[in-house]
Tab-separated table of C-alpha atoms and ligand atoms in Angstrom:
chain	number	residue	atom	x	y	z
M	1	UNK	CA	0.000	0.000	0.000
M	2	UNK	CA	3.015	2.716	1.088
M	3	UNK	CA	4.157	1.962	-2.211
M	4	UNK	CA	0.655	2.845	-4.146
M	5	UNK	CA	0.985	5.978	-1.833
M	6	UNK	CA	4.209	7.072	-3.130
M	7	UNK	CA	3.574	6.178	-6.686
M	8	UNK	CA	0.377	8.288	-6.672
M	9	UNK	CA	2.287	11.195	-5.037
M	10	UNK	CA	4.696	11.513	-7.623
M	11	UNK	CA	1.789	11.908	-10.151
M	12	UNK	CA	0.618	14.657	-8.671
M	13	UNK	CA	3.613	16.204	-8.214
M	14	UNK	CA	4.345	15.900	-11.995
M	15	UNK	CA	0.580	16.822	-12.429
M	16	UNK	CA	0.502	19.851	-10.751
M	17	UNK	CA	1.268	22.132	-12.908
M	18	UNK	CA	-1.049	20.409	-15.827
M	19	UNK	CA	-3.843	22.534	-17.038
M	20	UNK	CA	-6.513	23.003	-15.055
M	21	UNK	CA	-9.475	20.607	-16.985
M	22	UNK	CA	-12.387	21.810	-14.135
M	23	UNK	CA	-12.544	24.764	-12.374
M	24	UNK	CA	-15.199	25.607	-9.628
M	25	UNK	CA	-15.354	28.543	-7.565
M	26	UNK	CA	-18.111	29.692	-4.790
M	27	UNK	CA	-20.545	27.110	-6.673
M	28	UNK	CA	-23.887	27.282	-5.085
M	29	UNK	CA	-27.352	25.147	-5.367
M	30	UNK	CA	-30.548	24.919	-3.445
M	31	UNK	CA	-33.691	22.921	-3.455
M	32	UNK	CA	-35.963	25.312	-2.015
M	33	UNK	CA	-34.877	25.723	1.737
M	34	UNK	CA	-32.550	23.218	1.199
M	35	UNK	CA	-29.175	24.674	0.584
M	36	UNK	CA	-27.208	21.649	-0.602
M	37	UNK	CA	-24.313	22.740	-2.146
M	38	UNK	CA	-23.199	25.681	-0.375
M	39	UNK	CA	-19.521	26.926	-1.150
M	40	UNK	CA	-17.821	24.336	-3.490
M	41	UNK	CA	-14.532	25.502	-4.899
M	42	UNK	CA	-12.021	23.170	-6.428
M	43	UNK	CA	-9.490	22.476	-9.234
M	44	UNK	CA	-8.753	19.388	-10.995
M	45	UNK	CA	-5.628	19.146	-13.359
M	46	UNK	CA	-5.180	17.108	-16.167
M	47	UNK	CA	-4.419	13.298	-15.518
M	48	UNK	CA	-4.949	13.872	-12.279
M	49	UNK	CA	-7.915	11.610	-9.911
M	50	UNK	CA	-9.533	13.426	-7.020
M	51	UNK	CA	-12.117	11.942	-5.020
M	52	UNK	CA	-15.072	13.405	-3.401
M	53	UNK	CA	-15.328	12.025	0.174
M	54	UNK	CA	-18.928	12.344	1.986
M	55	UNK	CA	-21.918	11.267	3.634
M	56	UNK	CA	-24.701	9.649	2.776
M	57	UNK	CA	-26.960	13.113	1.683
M	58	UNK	CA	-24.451	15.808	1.601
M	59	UNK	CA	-24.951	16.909	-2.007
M	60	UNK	CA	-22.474	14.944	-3.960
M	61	UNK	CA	-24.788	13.715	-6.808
M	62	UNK	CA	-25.922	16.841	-6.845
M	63	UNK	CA	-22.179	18.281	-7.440
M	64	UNK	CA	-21.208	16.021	-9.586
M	65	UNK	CA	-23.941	16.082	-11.910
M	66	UNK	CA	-23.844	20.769	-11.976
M	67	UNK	CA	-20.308	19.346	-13.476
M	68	UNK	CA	-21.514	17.012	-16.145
M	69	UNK	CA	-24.165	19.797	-17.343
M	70	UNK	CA	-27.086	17.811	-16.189
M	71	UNK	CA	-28.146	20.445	-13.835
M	72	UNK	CA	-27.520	23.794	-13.514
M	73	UNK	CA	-25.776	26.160	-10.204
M	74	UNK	CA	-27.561	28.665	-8.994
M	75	UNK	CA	-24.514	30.819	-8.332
M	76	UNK	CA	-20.895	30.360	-8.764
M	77	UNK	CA	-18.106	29.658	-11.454
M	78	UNK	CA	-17.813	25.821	-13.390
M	79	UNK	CA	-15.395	25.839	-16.153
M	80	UNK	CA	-14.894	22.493	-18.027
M	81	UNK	CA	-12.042	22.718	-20.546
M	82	UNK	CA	-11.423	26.566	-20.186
M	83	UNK	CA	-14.979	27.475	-20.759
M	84	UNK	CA	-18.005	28.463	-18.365
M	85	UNK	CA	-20.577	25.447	-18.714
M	86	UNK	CA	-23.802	28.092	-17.982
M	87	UNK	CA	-22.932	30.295	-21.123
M	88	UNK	CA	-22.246	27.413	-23.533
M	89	UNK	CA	-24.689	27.096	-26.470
M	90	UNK	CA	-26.665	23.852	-26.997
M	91	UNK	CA	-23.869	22.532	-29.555
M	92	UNK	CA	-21.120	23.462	-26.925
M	93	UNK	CA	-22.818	21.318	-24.316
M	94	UNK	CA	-23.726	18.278	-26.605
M	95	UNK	CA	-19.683	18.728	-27.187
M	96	UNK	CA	-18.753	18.988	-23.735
M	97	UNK	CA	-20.570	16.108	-22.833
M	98	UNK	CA	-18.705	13.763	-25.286
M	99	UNK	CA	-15.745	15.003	-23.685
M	100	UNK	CA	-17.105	13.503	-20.330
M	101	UNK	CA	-17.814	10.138	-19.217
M	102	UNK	CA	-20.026	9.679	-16.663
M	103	UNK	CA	-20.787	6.347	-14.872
M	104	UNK	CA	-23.587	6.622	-12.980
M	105	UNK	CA	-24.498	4.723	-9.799
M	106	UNK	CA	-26.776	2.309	-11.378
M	107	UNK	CA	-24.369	1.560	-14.464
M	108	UNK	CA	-27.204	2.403	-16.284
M	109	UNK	CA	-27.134	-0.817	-19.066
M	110	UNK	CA	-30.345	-1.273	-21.251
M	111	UNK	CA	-31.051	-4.494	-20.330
M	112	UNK	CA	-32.949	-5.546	-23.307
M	113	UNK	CA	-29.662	-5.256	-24.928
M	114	UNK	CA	-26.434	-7.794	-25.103
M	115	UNK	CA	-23.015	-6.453	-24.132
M	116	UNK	CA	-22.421	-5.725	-27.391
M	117	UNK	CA	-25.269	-3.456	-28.161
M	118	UNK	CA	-24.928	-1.676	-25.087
M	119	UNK	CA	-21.551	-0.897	-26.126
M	120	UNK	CA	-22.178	-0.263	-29.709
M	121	UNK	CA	-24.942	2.449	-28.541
M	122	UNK	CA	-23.309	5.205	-28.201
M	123	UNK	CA	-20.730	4.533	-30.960
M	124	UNK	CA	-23.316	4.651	-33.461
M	125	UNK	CA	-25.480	7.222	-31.958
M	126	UNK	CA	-23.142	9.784	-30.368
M	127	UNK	CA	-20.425	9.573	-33.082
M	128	UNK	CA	-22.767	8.335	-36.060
M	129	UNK	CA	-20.441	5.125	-36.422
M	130	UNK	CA	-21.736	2.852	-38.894
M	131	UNK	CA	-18.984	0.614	-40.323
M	132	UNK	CA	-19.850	-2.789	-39.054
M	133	UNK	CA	-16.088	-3.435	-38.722
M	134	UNK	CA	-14.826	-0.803	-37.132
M	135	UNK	CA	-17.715	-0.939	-34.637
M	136	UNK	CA	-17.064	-4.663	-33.726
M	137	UNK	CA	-12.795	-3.727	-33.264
M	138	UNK	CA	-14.248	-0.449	-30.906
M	139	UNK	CA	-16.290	-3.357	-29.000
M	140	UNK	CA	-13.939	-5.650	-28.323
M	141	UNK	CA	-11.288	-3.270	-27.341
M	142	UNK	CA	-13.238	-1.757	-24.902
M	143	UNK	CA	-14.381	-4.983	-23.459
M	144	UNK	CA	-10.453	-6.159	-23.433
M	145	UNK	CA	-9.740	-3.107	-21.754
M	146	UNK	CA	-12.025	-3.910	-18.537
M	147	UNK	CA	-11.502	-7.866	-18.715
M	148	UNK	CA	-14.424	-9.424	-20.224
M	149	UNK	CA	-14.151	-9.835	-23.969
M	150	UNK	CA	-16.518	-13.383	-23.102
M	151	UNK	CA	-19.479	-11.345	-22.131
M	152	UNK	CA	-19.960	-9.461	-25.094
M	153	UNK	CA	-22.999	-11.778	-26.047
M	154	UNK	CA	-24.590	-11.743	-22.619
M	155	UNK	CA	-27.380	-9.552	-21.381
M	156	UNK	CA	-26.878	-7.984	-18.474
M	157	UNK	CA	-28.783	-10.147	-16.200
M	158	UNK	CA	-26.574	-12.887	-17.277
M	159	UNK	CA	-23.841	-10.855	-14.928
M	160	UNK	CA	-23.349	-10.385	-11.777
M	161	UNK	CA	-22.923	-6.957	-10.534
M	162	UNK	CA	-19.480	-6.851	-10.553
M	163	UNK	CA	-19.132	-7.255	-14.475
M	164	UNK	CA	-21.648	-4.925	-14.890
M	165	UNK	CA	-20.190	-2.263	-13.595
M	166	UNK	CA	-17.329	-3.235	-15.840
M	167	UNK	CA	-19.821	-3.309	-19.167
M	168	UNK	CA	-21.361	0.384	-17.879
M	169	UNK	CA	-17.221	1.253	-17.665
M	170	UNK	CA	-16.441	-0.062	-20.856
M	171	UNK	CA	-19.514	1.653	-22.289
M	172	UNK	CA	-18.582	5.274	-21.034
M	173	UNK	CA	-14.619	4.472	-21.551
M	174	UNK	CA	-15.407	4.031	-25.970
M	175	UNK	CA	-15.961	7.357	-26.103
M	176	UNK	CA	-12.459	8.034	-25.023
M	177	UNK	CA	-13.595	10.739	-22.547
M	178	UNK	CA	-10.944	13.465	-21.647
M	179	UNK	CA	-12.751	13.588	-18.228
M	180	UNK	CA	-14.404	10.944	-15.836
M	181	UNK	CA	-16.744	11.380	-13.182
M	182	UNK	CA	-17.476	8.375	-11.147
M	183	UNK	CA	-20.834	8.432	-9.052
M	184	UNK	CA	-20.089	5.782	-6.149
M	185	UNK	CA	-18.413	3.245	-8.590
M	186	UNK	CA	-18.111	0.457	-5.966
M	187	UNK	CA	-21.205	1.115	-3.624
M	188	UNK	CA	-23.263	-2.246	-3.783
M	189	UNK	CA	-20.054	-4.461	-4.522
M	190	UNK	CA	-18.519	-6.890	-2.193
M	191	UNK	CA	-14.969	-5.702	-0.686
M	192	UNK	CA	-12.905	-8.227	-3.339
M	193	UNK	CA	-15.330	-6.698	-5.729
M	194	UNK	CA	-14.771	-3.170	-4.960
M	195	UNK	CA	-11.189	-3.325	-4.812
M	196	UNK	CA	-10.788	-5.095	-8.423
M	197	UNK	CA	-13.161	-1.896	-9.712
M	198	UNK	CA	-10.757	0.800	-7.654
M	199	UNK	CA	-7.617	-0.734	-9.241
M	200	UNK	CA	-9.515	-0.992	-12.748
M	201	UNK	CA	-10.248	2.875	-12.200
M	202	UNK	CA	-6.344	3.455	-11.693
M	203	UNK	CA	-5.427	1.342	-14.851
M	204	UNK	CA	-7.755	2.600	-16.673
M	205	UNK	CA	-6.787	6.652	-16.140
M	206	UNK	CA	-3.387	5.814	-16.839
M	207	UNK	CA	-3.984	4.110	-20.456
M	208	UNK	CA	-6.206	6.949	-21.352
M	209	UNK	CA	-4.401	9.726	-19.298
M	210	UNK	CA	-8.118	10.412	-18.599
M	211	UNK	CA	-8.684	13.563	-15.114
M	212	UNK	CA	-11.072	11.736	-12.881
M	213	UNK	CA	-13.569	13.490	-10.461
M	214	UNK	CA	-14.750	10.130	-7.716
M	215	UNK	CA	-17.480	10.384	-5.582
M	216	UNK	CA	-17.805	7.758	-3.032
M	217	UNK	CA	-18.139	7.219	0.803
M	218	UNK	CA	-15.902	4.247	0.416
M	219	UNK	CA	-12.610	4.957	2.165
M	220	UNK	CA	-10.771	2.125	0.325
M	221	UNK	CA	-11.880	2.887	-2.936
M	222	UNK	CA	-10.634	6.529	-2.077
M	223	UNK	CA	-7.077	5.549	-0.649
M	224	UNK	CA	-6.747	3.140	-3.522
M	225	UNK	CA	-7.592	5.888	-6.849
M	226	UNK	CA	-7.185	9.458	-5.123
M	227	UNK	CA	-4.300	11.502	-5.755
M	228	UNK	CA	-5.915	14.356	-3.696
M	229	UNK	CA	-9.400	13.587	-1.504
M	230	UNK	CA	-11.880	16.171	-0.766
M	231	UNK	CA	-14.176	15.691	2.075
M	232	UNK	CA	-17.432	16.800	1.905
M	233	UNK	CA	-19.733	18.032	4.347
M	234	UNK	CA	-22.826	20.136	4.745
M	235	UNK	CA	-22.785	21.323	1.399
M	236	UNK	CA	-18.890	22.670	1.501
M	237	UNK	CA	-15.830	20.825	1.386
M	238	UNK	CA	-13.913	20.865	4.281
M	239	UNK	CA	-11.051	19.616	3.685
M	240	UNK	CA	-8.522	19.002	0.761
M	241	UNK	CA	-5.161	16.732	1.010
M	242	UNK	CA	-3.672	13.223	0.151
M	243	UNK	CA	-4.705	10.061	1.542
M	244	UNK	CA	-2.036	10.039	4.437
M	245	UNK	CA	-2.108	14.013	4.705
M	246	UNK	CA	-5.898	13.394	5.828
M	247	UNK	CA	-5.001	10.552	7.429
M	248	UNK	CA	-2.680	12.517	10.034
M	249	UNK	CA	-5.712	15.560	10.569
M	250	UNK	CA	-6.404	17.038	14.022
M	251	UNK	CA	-9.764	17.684	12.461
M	252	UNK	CA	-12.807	15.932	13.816
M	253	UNK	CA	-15.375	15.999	10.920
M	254	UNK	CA	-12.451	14.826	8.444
M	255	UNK	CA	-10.942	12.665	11.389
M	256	UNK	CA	-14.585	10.773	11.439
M	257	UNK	CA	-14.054	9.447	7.976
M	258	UNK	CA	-10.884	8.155	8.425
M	259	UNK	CA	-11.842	5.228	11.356
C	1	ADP	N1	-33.457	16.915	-8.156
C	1	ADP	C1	-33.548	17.211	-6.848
C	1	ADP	N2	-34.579	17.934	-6.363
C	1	ADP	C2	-34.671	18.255	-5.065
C	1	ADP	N3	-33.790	17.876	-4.115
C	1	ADP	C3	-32.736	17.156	-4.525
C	1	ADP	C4	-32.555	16.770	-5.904
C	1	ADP	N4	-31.414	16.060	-6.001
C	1	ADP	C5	-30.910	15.992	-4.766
C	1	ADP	N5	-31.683	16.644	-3.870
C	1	ADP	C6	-31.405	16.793	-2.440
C	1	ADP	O1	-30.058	17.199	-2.295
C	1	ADP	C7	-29.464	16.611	-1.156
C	1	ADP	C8	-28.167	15.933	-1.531
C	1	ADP	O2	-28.437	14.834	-2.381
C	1	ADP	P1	-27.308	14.013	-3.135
C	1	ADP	O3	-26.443	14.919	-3.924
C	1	ADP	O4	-28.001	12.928	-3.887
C	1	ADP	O5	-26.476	13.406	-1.917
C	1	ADP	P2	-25.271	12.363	-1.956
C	1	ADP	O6	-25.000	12.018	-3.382
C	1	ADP	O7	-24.144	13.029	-1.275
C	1	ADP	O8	-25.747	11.164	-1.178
C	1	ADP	C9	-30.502	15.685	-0.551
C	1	ADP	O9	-31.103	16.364	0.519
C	1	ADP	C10	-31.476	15.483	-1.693
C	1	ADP	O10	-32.762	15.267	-1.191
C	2	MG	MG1	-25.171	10.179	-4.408
């Protein structure tokens, strides 16, 4: 593990100075009374993975989706790529979202669909791919790339849950997003599970020199993908440092997620 540790610190040391793929400052969102994002600032450099640390309930959906474009701030700056995501046009959004990947909790597979259709879906509707070929290469690689090239004629209730948050990976991954957001990628997985889809997370950013933004409330899958963790609470976060930085806090609230 120590090792992992020191590996991952050297990336961001050699990241740091990488441009600057998200930027959020004072970003702000309410429900009504409900004030559940209420000072978010952060920065996340190219190639580099940070993870969102937090509570059940503390707004990190809600974050996390204000950055894919799915839902809009109600005050604040969000920059994806150099430009401000509330004054793109419609084209600059569709573009934008291309550009990020976005696996959702559920994995989100069609289940009246084999592996391969699922995966072929956005190939031929996003980026108009129609060579039957080509498609069928895209496929494969993809399923290669997360370990289960013998499931591309299965449905997904044919897997267990496991694989198919592998198939929803693969399925975001063809696009060859610049940017990844994760939505609790290992909640509802077995430890052994969860570990194998942390370390597939790491491998996977490194081929693709992908910038990852991980939300989770699952301290192993943070220590095992974060370069930096940000712990969120009450709508702000509170805190901002490596694994073992965090680790060593005097802080109570950050302190609690580290037991
Ligand atoms: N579309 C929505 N409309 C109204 N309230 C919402 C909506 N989405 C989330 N919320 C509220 O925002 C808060 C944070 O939710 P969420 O971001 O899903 O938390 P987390 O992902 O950290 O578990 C909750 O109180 C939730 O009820
Ligand atoms: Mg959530």
């Amino acid at each position: 593990m120590d090792e992992t540790i020191t590996q991952k610190q050297e990336v961001i040391t050699q990241n740091h100075h990488g441009d600057v793929v998200i930027k959020i400052e004072h970003l702000k969102k309410s429900f009504g009374d409900n004030k559940v994002l209420q000072d978010i600032n952060l920065e996340l450099h190219k190639g580099e993975n940070i993870v969102v640390l937090g509570r059940s309930g503390q707004g990190k959906s809600v974050a996390i989706q204000c950055i894919a474009g799915l839902m809009q701030q109600d005050e604040g700056v969000l920059q994806v790529l150099g430009k401000e995501v509330k004054e793109m046009t419609r084209s600059e959004l569709k573009e934008m979202r291309i550009k990020i990947g976005f696996l959702f909790q559920s994995g989100a597979l069609y289940d009246s669909m084999t592996v391969r259709e699922n995966l072929s879906f956005p190939l031929t509707r996003v980026l108009k791919l129609k060579d039957k070929q080509e498609l069928e290469k895209k496929v494969q690689e993809a399923l290669e790339s997360v370990g289960l090239e013998d499931a591309i004629d299965k449905f997904p209730s044919d897997l267990s849950g496991g694989m198919r948050k592998r198939v929803g990976l693969a399925r975001t991954l063809i696009l060859r997003p610049e940017i990844m957001l994760y939505d609790e990628p290992t909640t509802g997985l077995d430890p052994i599970t969860s570990r194998e889809i942390s370390e597939l997370i790491v491998k996977l950013q490194e081929k693709y020199d992908t910038s990852s933004i991980i939300i989770t409330h699952d301290l192993s899958c943070a220590r095992l993908t974060a370069d930096k963790i940000v712990v969120m609470n009450d709508g702000k976060f509170i805190a901002i440092g490596t694994y073992d930085e965090l680790l060593k806090s005097k802080d109570e609230l950050v302190n609690n997620f580290f037991k």
